[in-house]
Amino acid sequence: MRVVLFEAEDWEKKACARLMRQHDVRCTTVPLNITTVGEFKDAEVISPFVASRLDAGIIHRLPELKLIATRSAGYDHIDLAACRQHGVAIANVPDYGDATVAEHAFALLLALARNIVESVALTRRGGFSMAGTRGLELRDKVIAVVGTGRIGRRTIEIARGFGMRVVAFDQIQDAAAATRWGFTYGPLDAVLAQADVVTLHVPSSSTTAGLIGARQFEAMKEGAILINTARGNVVDTEALVRALASGKLRAAGLDVLPQEPLIREEAEIFRQDMTVDAVDLKALVANHVLLRFPNVLVTPHNAYNTDAALRRIIDTTLANVEGFAAGRPVNLVGVA
């Protein structure tokens, strides 16, 4: 089959050697978008990463396409309806980053709770005063874990190791996990009201978009910390800005933001075929405001970014392509 990997790093090209023995494989560093798609019209299999946006216009321009093997667990960057219309299957990498993402969530939390960034900046300037660097002890604090899938459960394990008390919310409750790790479920507002720390681990969907908004911030404890390593659209960014500006929230640690493609390349706004409405622009402005808050840490959607997790991603992706080509597809998300 004719296979194209987008946003591929050198080590990923080397990892594809086994695939190259049976298939015509091309690796490119560019993302797939309206500008680059013309070079790959004959592709039967594409493997995008998170910077590629596979909307209906892109899918339509790939007439030979049979499989999208996304190198991610989420697939909200892919137009599912367009894939159904064109008979394109989608395979993902469902299990690669539970420990990696959960550890990143705690890295953000610890950095905020102990003022690590400010403290390091202070000593680099030659200052050893502790003024303004007093921290927050995590032991005995209440952490609300919103979403108790693989990543959420790993986060709970870590939290218990810190001696934190765990409460959780999920639309599908896991009673066995609650018993094993000693946490309790509750309604979202009730869980938020108890929490010193709120950490989000839900997928992007119609039911989670705007899950944390003005009403939920109002329900939270005064001085709570929010951590989001899930998806940007789970949080209403304008409501988050207001909660931080008012002092309702002590701090926020964010690995994801809404409108990330526009943040990466704001010139995209002026592309002739790009539709950007007022909601998009307001979210973009709110993102820039967040970046200036001293009590907000933003990382560039790299919670997954460890050697072990990336190795699992490429290995699973190669298996997805090989299985599909052999007529034994795996990890399909059920849209074709």
mmCIF file of C-alpha atoms in Angstrom, residues 3-293:
data_model
loop_
_atom_site.group_PDB
_atom_site.id
_atom_site.type_symbol
_atom_site.label_atom_id
_atom_site.label_comp_id
_atom_site.label_asym_id
_atom_site.label_seq_id
_atom_site.Cartn_x
_atom_site.Cartn_y
_atom_site.Cartn_z
ATOM 1 C CA VAL A 3 1.612 4.950 3.058
ATOM 2 C CA VAL A 4 2.491 8.496 4.171
ATOM 3 C CA LEU A 5 3.587 9.500 7.679
ATOM 4 C CA PHE A 6 3.118 13.197 8.406
ATOM 5 C CA GLU A 7 5.001 15.217 11.042
ATOM 6 C CA ALA A 8 7.553 12.392 11.163
ATOM 7 C CA GLU A 9 10.807 12.780 13.070
ATOM 8 C CA ASP A 10 14.031 11.096 11.961
ATOM 9 C CA TRP A 11 13.765 8.303 14.514
ATOM 10 C CA GLU A 12 10.226 7.534 13.318
ATOM 11 C CA LYS A 13 11.487 7.213 9.750
ATOM 12 C CA LYS A 14 14.008 4.636 10.945
ATOM 13 C CA ALA A 15 11.285 2.809 12.891
ATOM 14 C CA CYS A 16 9.290 2.484 9.658
ATOM 15 C CA ALA A 17 11.990 0.324 8.046
ATOM 16 C CA ARG A 18 10.006 -2.858 8.694
ATOM 17 C CA LEU A 19 6.957 -1.326 6.994
ATOM 18 C CA MET A 20 9.051 -0.318 3.998
ATOM 19 C CA ARG A 21 9.827 -3.961 3.243
ATOM 20 C CA GLN A 22 6.245 -4.551 2.096
ATOM 21 C CA HIS A 23 4.792 -1.125 1.361
ATOM 22 C CA ASP A 24 5.610 2.139 -0.417
ATOM 23 C CA VAL A 25 6.264 4.369 2.586
ATOM 24 C CA ARG A 26 6.965 8.103 2.530
ATOM 25 C CA CYS A 27 7.807 10.125 5.617
ATOM 26 C CA THR A 28 7.526 13.905 5.731
ATOM 27 C CA THR A 29 8.091 16.438 8.471
ATOM 28 C CA VAL A 30 5.169 18.623 7.335
ATOM 29 C CA PRO A 31 1.637 18.313 8.734
ATOM 30 C CA LEU A 32 -1.227 17.411 6.436
ATOM 31 C CA ASN A 33 -3.275 20.477 5.541
ATOM 32 C CA ILE A 34 -4.851 22.182 2.564
ATOM 33 C CA THR A 35 -1.451 23.471 1.422
ATOM 34 C CA THR A 36 0.360 20.112 1.491
ATOM 35 C CA VAL A 37 -2.393 17.655 0.560
ATOM 36 C CA GLY A 38 -1.856 18.032 -3.201
ATOM 37 C CA GLU A 39 1.502 16.234 -2.991
ATOM 38 C CA PHE A 40 -0.099 13.076 -1.562
ATOM 39 C CA LYS A 41 -3.217 12.472 -3.672
ATOM 40 C CA ASP A 42 -2.290 8.824 -4.298
ATOM 41 C CA ALA A 43 -1.961 7.909 -0.584
ATOM 42 C CA GLU A 44 -3.946 4.858 0.513
ATOM 43 C CA VAL A 45 -2.893 5.080 4.156
ATOM 44 C CA ILE A 46 -1.945 8.235 6.022
ATOM 45 C CA SER A 47 -0.581 8.538 9.533
ATOM 46 C CA PRO A 48 -1.049 12.055 10.908
ATOM 47 C CA PHE A 49 -0.082 13.473 14.256
ATOM 48 C CA VAL A 50 -1.895 16.142 16.266
ATOM 49 C CA ALA A 51 -0.934 19.173 14.124
ATOM 50 C CA SER A 52 -2.644 17.727 11.043
ATOM 51 C CA ARG A 53 -6.297 18.650 10.584
ATOM 52 C CA LEU A 54 -8.285 16.155 8.539
ATOM 53 C CA ASP A 55 -11.480 17.985 7.689
ATOM 54 C CA ALA A 56 -13.891 17.162 4.864
ATOM 55 C CA GLY A 57 -11.902 19.250 2.376
ATOM 56 C CA ILE A 58 -8.749 17.229 3.046
ATOM 57 C CA ILE A 59 -10.509 13.856 2.947
ATOM 58 C CA HIS A 60 -12.160 14.785 -0.360
ATOM 59 C CA ARG A 61 -8.742 15.554 -1.872
ATOM 60 C CA LEU A 62 -7.437 12.045 -1.078
ATOM 61 C CA PRO A 63 -9.480 9.832 -3.437
ATOM 62 C CA GLU A 64 -7.398 6.669 -2.850
ATOM 63 C CA LEU A 65 -7.492 6.915 0.934
ATOM 64 C CA LYS A 66 -8.529 3.771 2.805
ATOM 65 C CA LEU A 67 -7.086 4.180 6.308
ATOM 66 C CA ILE A 68 -6.121 6.999 8.663
ATOM 67 C CA ALA A 69 -3.717 5.570 11.247
ATOM 68 C CA THR A 70 -3.533 8.498 13.638
ATOM 69 C CA ARG A 71 -0.582 8.483 16.011
ATOM 70 C CA SER A 72 -2.747 9.539 18.940
ATOM 71 C CA ALA A 73 -5.441 8.219 21.230
ATOM 72 C CA GLY A 74 -7.853 11.048 20.431
ATOM 73 C CA TYR A 75 -9.246 11.570 16.959
ATOM 74 C CA ASP A 76 -11.059 14.896 17.306
ATOM 75 C CA HIS A 77 -8.750 16.304 14.595
ATOM 76 C CA ILE A 78 -10.455 13.994 12.063
ATOM 77 C CA ASP A 79 -13.837 14.646 10.441
ATOM 78 C CA LEU A 80 -15.652 11.402 11.233
ATOM 79 C CA ALA A 81 -18.644 12.146 9.013
ATOM 80 C CA ALA A 82 -16.381 12.730 6.004
ATOM 81 C CA CYS A 83 -14.604 9.441 6.692
ATOM 82 C CA ARG A 84 -17.924 7.588 6.810
ATOM 83 C CA GLN A 85 -18.998 9.217 3.557
ATOM 84 C CA HIS A 86 -15.803 8.177 1.768
ATOM 85 C CA GLY A 87 -15.480 4.739 3.387
ATOM 86 C CA VAL A 88 -12.246 5.594 5.189
ATOM 87 C CA ALA A 89 -11.341 3.584 8.286
ATOM 88 C CA ILE A 90 -9.650 5.177 11.299
ATOM 89 C CA ALA A 91 -7.253 3.402 13.657
ATOM 90 C CA ASN A 92 -5.868 5.034 16.796
ATOM 91 C CA VAL A 93 -3.366 4.292 19.556
ATOM 92 C CA PRO A 94 -5.648 3.706 22.535
ATOM 93 C CA ASP A 95 -3.119 2.864 25.232
ATOM 94 C CA TYR A 96 0.276 4.513 25.245
ATOM 95 C CA GLY A 97 0.402 7.381 27.710
ATOM 96 C CA ASP A 98 -1.449 6.678 30.944
ATOM 97 C CA ALA A 99 1.663 6.968 33.115
ATOM 98 C CA THR A 100 3.268 9.629 30.932
ATOM 99 C CA VAL A 101 0.294 12.011 30.935
ATOM 100 C CA ALA A 102 -0.520 11.444 34.609
ATOM 101 C CA GLU A 103 3.082 12.205 35.550
ATOM 102 C CA HIS A 104 2.956 15.402 33.499
ATOM 103 C CA ALA A 105 -0.208 16.452 35.324
ATOM 104 C CA PHE A 106 1.657 16.097 38.603
ATOM 105 C CA ALA A 107 4.689 17.891 37.202
ATOM 106 C CA LEU A 108 2.445 20.882 36.503
ATOM 107 C CA LEU A 109 0.789 20.569 39.908
ATOM 108 C CA LEU A 110 4.068 20.391 41.813
ATOM 109 C CA ALA A 111 5.557 23.279 39.845
ATOM 110 C CA LEU A 112 2.551 25.441 40.760
ATOM 111 C CA ALA A 113 2.170 24.240 44.350
ATOM 112 C CA ARG A 114 5.844 24.855 45.156
ATOM 113 C CA ASN A 115 6.426 27.894 42.907
ATOM 114 C CA ILE A 116 9.225 26.070 41.114
ATOM 115 C CA VAL A 117 9.408 28.332 38.054
ATOM 116 C CA GLU A 118 9.617 31.520 40.153
ATOM 117 C CA SER A 119 12.128 29.975 42.559
ATOM 118 C CA VAL A 120 14.465 28.846 39.778
ATOM 119 C CA ALA A 121 14.224 32.234 38.061
ATOM 120 C CA LEU A 122 15.074 33.896 41.376
ATOM 121 C CA THR A 123 18.222 31.868 41.994
ATOM 122 C CA ARG A 124 19.363 32.284 38.392
ATOM 123 C CA ARG A 125 19.290 36.025 38.988
ATOM 124 C CA GLY A 126 21.500 35.444 42.017
ATOM 125 C CA GLY A 127 18.757 35.936 44.573
ATOM 126 C CA PHE A 128 18.167 33.561 47.486
ATOM 127 C CA SER A 129 15.324 35.361 49.212
ATOM 128 C CA MET A 130 12.272 33.171 49.776
ATOM 129 C CA ALA A 131 9.849 36.077 49.491
ATOM 130 C CA GLY A 132 6.870 35.159 47.356
ATOM 131 C CA THR A 133 7.829 31.503 47.012
ATOM 132 C CA ARG A 134 5.908 29.920 49.883
ATOM 133 C CA GLY A 135 4.336 26.702 48.663
ATOM 134 C CA LEU A 136 1.394 24.420 49.214
ATOM 135 C CA GLU A 137 1.757 20.953 50.778
ATOM 136 C CA LEU A 138 -0.164 18.256 48.909
ATOM 137 C CA ARG A 139 -0.483 15.722 51.720
ATOM 138 C CA ASP A 140 -4.082 15.517 53.021
ATOM 139 C CA LYS A 141 -5.340 17.840 50.299
ATOM 140 C CA VAL A 142 -8.405 16.772 48.283
ATOM 141 C CA ILE A 143 -7.899 16.141 44.567
ATOM 142 C CA ALA A 144 -10.858 15.817 42.211
ATOM 143 C CA VAL A 145 -10.119 13.545 39.260
ATOM 144 C CA VAL A 146 -12.564 14.234 36.440
ATOM 145 C CA GLY A 147 -12.448 11.161 34.202
ATOM 146 C CA THR A 148 -11.327 7.804 35.593
ATOM 147 C CA GLY A 149 -10.148 6.009 32.485
ATOM 148 C CA ARG A 150 -6.572 4.749 32.147
ATOM 149 C CA ILE A 151 -4.945 8.156 32.681
ATOM 150 C CA GLY A 152 -7.342 9.149 35.442
ATOM 151 C CA ARG A 153 -6.716 5.917 37.340
ATOM 152 C CA ARG A 154 -2.953 6.359 37.072
ATOM 153 C CA THR A 155 -3.358 9.915 38.362
ATOM 154 C CA ILE A 156 -5.298 8.555 41.324
ATOM 155 C CA GLU A 157 -2.480 6.111 42.092
ATOM 156 C CA ILE A 158 0.042 8.952 42.127
ATOM 157 C CA ALA A 159 -2.220 11.151 44.235
ATOM 158 C CA ARG A 160 -2.619 8.395 46.814
ATOM 159 C CA GLY A 161 1.157 8.103 46.926
ATOM 160 C CA PHE A 162 1.306 11.769 47.916
ATOM 161 C CA GLY A 163 -1.178 11.125 50.710
ATOM 162 C CA MET A 164 -3.978 13.050 49.020
ATOM 163 C CA ARG A 165 -7.668 12.271 49.431
ATOM 164 C CA VAL A 166 -9.292 11.470 46.103
ATOM 165 C CA VAL A 167 -12.805 12.203 44.910
ATOM 166 C CA ALA A 168 -13.846 11.559 41.337
ATOM 167 C CA PHE A 169 -16.443 12.198 38.674
ATOM 168 C CA ASP A 170 -17.128 10.068 35.621
ATOM 169 C CA GLN A 171 -20.229 9.419 33.560
ATOM 170 C CA ILE A 172 -19.334 5.711 33.765
ATOM 171 C CA GLN A 173 -18.213 4.802 37.266
ATOM 172 C CA ASP A 174 -15.595 2.126 37.935
ATOM 173 C CA ALA A 175 -16.604 0.630 41.291
ATOM 174 C CA ALA A 176 -13.719 -1.863 41.297
ATOM 175 C CA ALA A 177 -11.152 0.923 40.838
ATOM 176 C CA ALA A 178 -12.810 2.998 43.565
ATOM 177 C CA THR A 179 -12.505 0.100 45.987
ATOM 178 C CA ARG A 180 -8.950 -0.740 44.951
ATOM 179 C CA TRP A 181 -7.562 2.796 45.268
ATOM 180 C CA GLY A 182 -9.822 4.127 47.974
ATOM 181 C CA PHE A 183 -11.642 6.986 46.302
ATOM 182 C CA THR A 184 -15.278 8.019 46.079
ATOM 183 C CA TYR A 185 -17.430 9.128 43.154
ATOM 184 C CA GLY A 186 -19.874 11.992 43.280
ATOM 185 C CA PRO A 187 -21.790 14.457 41.097
ATOM 186 C CA LEU A 188 -19.499 16.931 39.326
ATOM 187 C CA ASP A 189 -20.465 20.038 41.316
ATOM 188 C CA ALA A 190 -20.220 18.180 44.631
ATOM 189 C CA VAL A 191 -16.796 16.805 43.723
ATOM 190 C CA LEU A 192 -15.523 20.226 42.625
ATOM 191 C CA ALA A 193 -16.770 21.851 45.842
ATOM 192 C CA GLN A 194 -14.529 19.581 47.945
ATOM 193 C CA ALA A 195 -11.363 19.851 45.896
ATOM 194 C CA ASP A 196 -8.147 21.728 46.530
ATOM 195 C CA VAL A 197 -6.950 20.448 43.141
ATOM 196 C CA VAL A 198 -9.029 19.601 40.065
ATOM 197 C CA THR A 199 -7.394 17.535 37.311
ATOM 198 C CA LEU A 200 -9.111 16.736 34.003
ATOM 199 C CA HIS A 201 -8.756 13.425 32.156
ATOM 200 C CA VAL A 202 -11.763 13.183 29.827
ATOM 201 C CA PRO A 203 -11.783 12.848 26.019
ATOM 202 C CA SER A 204 -13.063 15.533 23.688
ATOM 203 C CA SER A 205 -16.699 14.896 22.806
ATOM 204 C CA SER A 206 -20.034 16.649 22.568
ATOM 205 C CA THR A 207 -20.680 15.789 26.230
ATOM 206 C CA THR A 208 -17.352 17.122 27.533
ATOM 207 C CA ALA A 209 -17.081 20.352 25.519
ATOM 208 C CA GLY A 210 -17.289 23.209 28.038
ATOM 209 C CA LEU A 211 -17.595 20.724 30.906
ATOM 210 C CA ILE A 212 -15.782 23.168 33.192
ATOM 211 C CA GLY A 213 -17.384 26.580 32.791
ATOM 212 C CA ALA A 214 -18.563 29.530 34.856
ATOM 213 C CA ARG A 215 -20.971 27.482 36.990
ATOM 214 C CA GLN A 216 -18.328 24.852 37.738
ATOM 215 C CA PHE A 217 -15.733 27.467 38.687
ATOM 216 C CA GLU A 218 -18.301 29.025 40.993
ATOM 217 C CA ALA A 219 -18.783 25.609 42.636
ATOM 218 C CA MET A 220 -15.051 25.204 43.304
ATOM 219 C CA LYS A 221 -13.266 25.990 46.534
ATOM 220 C CA GLU A 222 -11.682 29.397 46.866
ATOM 221 C CA GLY A 223 -8.003 29.035 45.952
ATOM 222 C CA ALA A 224 -8.270 25.725 44.083
ATOM 223 C CA ILE A 225 -5.742 24.693 41.410
ATOM 224 C CA LEU A 226 -6.890 23.474 37.980
ATOM 225 C CA ILE A 227 -4.823 21.049 35.900
ATOM 226 C CA ASN A 228 -5.823 20.216 32.314
ATOM 227 C CA THR A 229 -3.888 17.634 30.308
ATOM 228 C CA ALA A 230 -7.038 16.397 28.519
ATOM 229 C CA ARG A 231 -8.361 18.610 25.714
ATOM 230 C CA GLY A 232 -8.570 22.382 25.467
ATOM 231 C CA ASN A 233 -12.277 22.532 24.720
ATOM 232 C CA VAL A 234 -13.164 20.776 27.990
ATOM 233 C CA VAL A 235 -12.652 24.136 29.731
ATOM 234 C CA ASP A 236 -14.441 27.400 28.901
ATOM 235 C CA THR A 237 -11.346 29.576 28.480
ATOM 236 C CA GLU A 238 -13.128 32.881 29.097
ATOM 237 C CA ALA A 239 -14.585 31.533 32.343
ATOM 238 C CA LEU A 240 -11.107 30.303 33.325
ATOM 239 C CA VAL A 241 -9.632 33.768 32.725
ATOM 240 C CA ARG A 242 -12.319 35.312 34.935
ATOM 241 C CA ALA A 243 -11.772 32.718 37.687
ATOM 242 C CA LEU A 244 -8.041 33.446 37.706
ATOM 243 C CA ALA A 245 -8.445 37.227 37.515
ATOM 244 C CA SER A 246 -10.914 37.248 40.428
ATOM 245 C CA GLY A 247 -8.666 35.081 42.605
ATOM 246 C CA LYS A 248 -11.220 32.254 42.705
ATOM 247 C CA LEU A 249 -8.482 29.970 41.386
ATOM 248 C CA ARG A 250 -5.032 29.950 42.936
ATOM 249 C CA ALA A 251 -3.402 28.728 39.715
ATOM 250 C CA ALA A 252 -3.799 26.654 36.575
ATOM 251 C CA GLY A 253 -1.510 24.191 34.802
ATOM 252 C CA LEU A 254 -2.482 23.613 31.163
ATOM 253 C CA ASP A 255 -0.989 21.303 28.564
ATOM 254 C CA VAL A 256 -3.875 21.929 26.166
ATOM 255 C CA LEU A 257 -5.742 24.979 24.908
ATOM 256 C CA PRO A 258 -8.629 25.438 22.498
ATOM 257 C CA GLN A 259 -7.690 26.618 19.005
ATOM 258 C CA GLU A 260 -4.162 25.176 19.280
ATOM 259 C CA PRO A 261 -3.669 25.125 15.466
ATOM 260 C CA LEU A 262 -4.332 28.873 15.352
ATOM 261 C CA ILE A 263 -1.946 29.495 18.237
ATOM 262 C CA ARG A 264 0.793 27.519 16.479
ATOM 263 C CA GLU A 265 0.421 29.465 13.262
ATOM 264 C CA GLU A 266 -1.766 32.542 13.581
ATOM 265 C CA ALA A 267 -1.218 33.398 9.922
ATOM 266 C CA GLU A 268 -3.631 30.497 9.271
ATOM 267 C CA ILE A 269 -6.434 32.924 10.202
ATOM 268 C CA PHE A 270 -5.854 34.810 6.949
ATOM 269 C CA ARG A 271 -5.875 31.785 4.674
ATOM 270 C CA GLN A 272 -8.488 32.226 1.971
ATOM 271 C CA ASP A 273 -10.271 28.945 2.688
ATOM 272 C CA MET A 274 -10.035 29.243 6.472
ATOM 273 C CA THR A 275 -13.292 29.900 8.329
ATOM 274 C CA VAL A 276 -12.692 31.604 11.670
ATOM 275 C CA ASP A 277 -15.747 32.868 13.519
ATOM 276 C CA ALA A 278 -16.049 35.261 16.442
ATOM 277 C CA VAL A 279 -16.009 32.367 18.933
ATOM 278 C CA ASP A 280 -12.654 31.162 17.567
ATOM 279 C CA LEU A 281 -11.171 34.638 17.806
ATOM 280 C CA LYS A 282 -12.428 35.180 21.355
ATOM 281 C CA ALA A 283 -10.886 31.859 22.393
ATOM 282 C CA LEU A 284 -7.614 32.853 20.728
ATOM 283 C CA VAL A 285 -7.531 36.160 22.623
ATOM 284 C CA ALA A 286 -8.378 34.387 25.889
ATOM 285 C CA ASN A 287 -5.495 31.966 25.283
ATOM 286 C CA HIS A 288 -3.064 34.871 24.939
ATOM 287 C CA VAL A 289 -4.384 36.386 28.167
ATOM 288 C CA LEU A 290 -3.773 33.065 29.947
ATOM 289 C CA LEU A 291 -0.190 32.972 28.716
ATOM 290 C CA ARG A 292 0.484 36.249 30.546
ATOM 291 C CA PHE A 293 -0.869 35.197 33.948
#
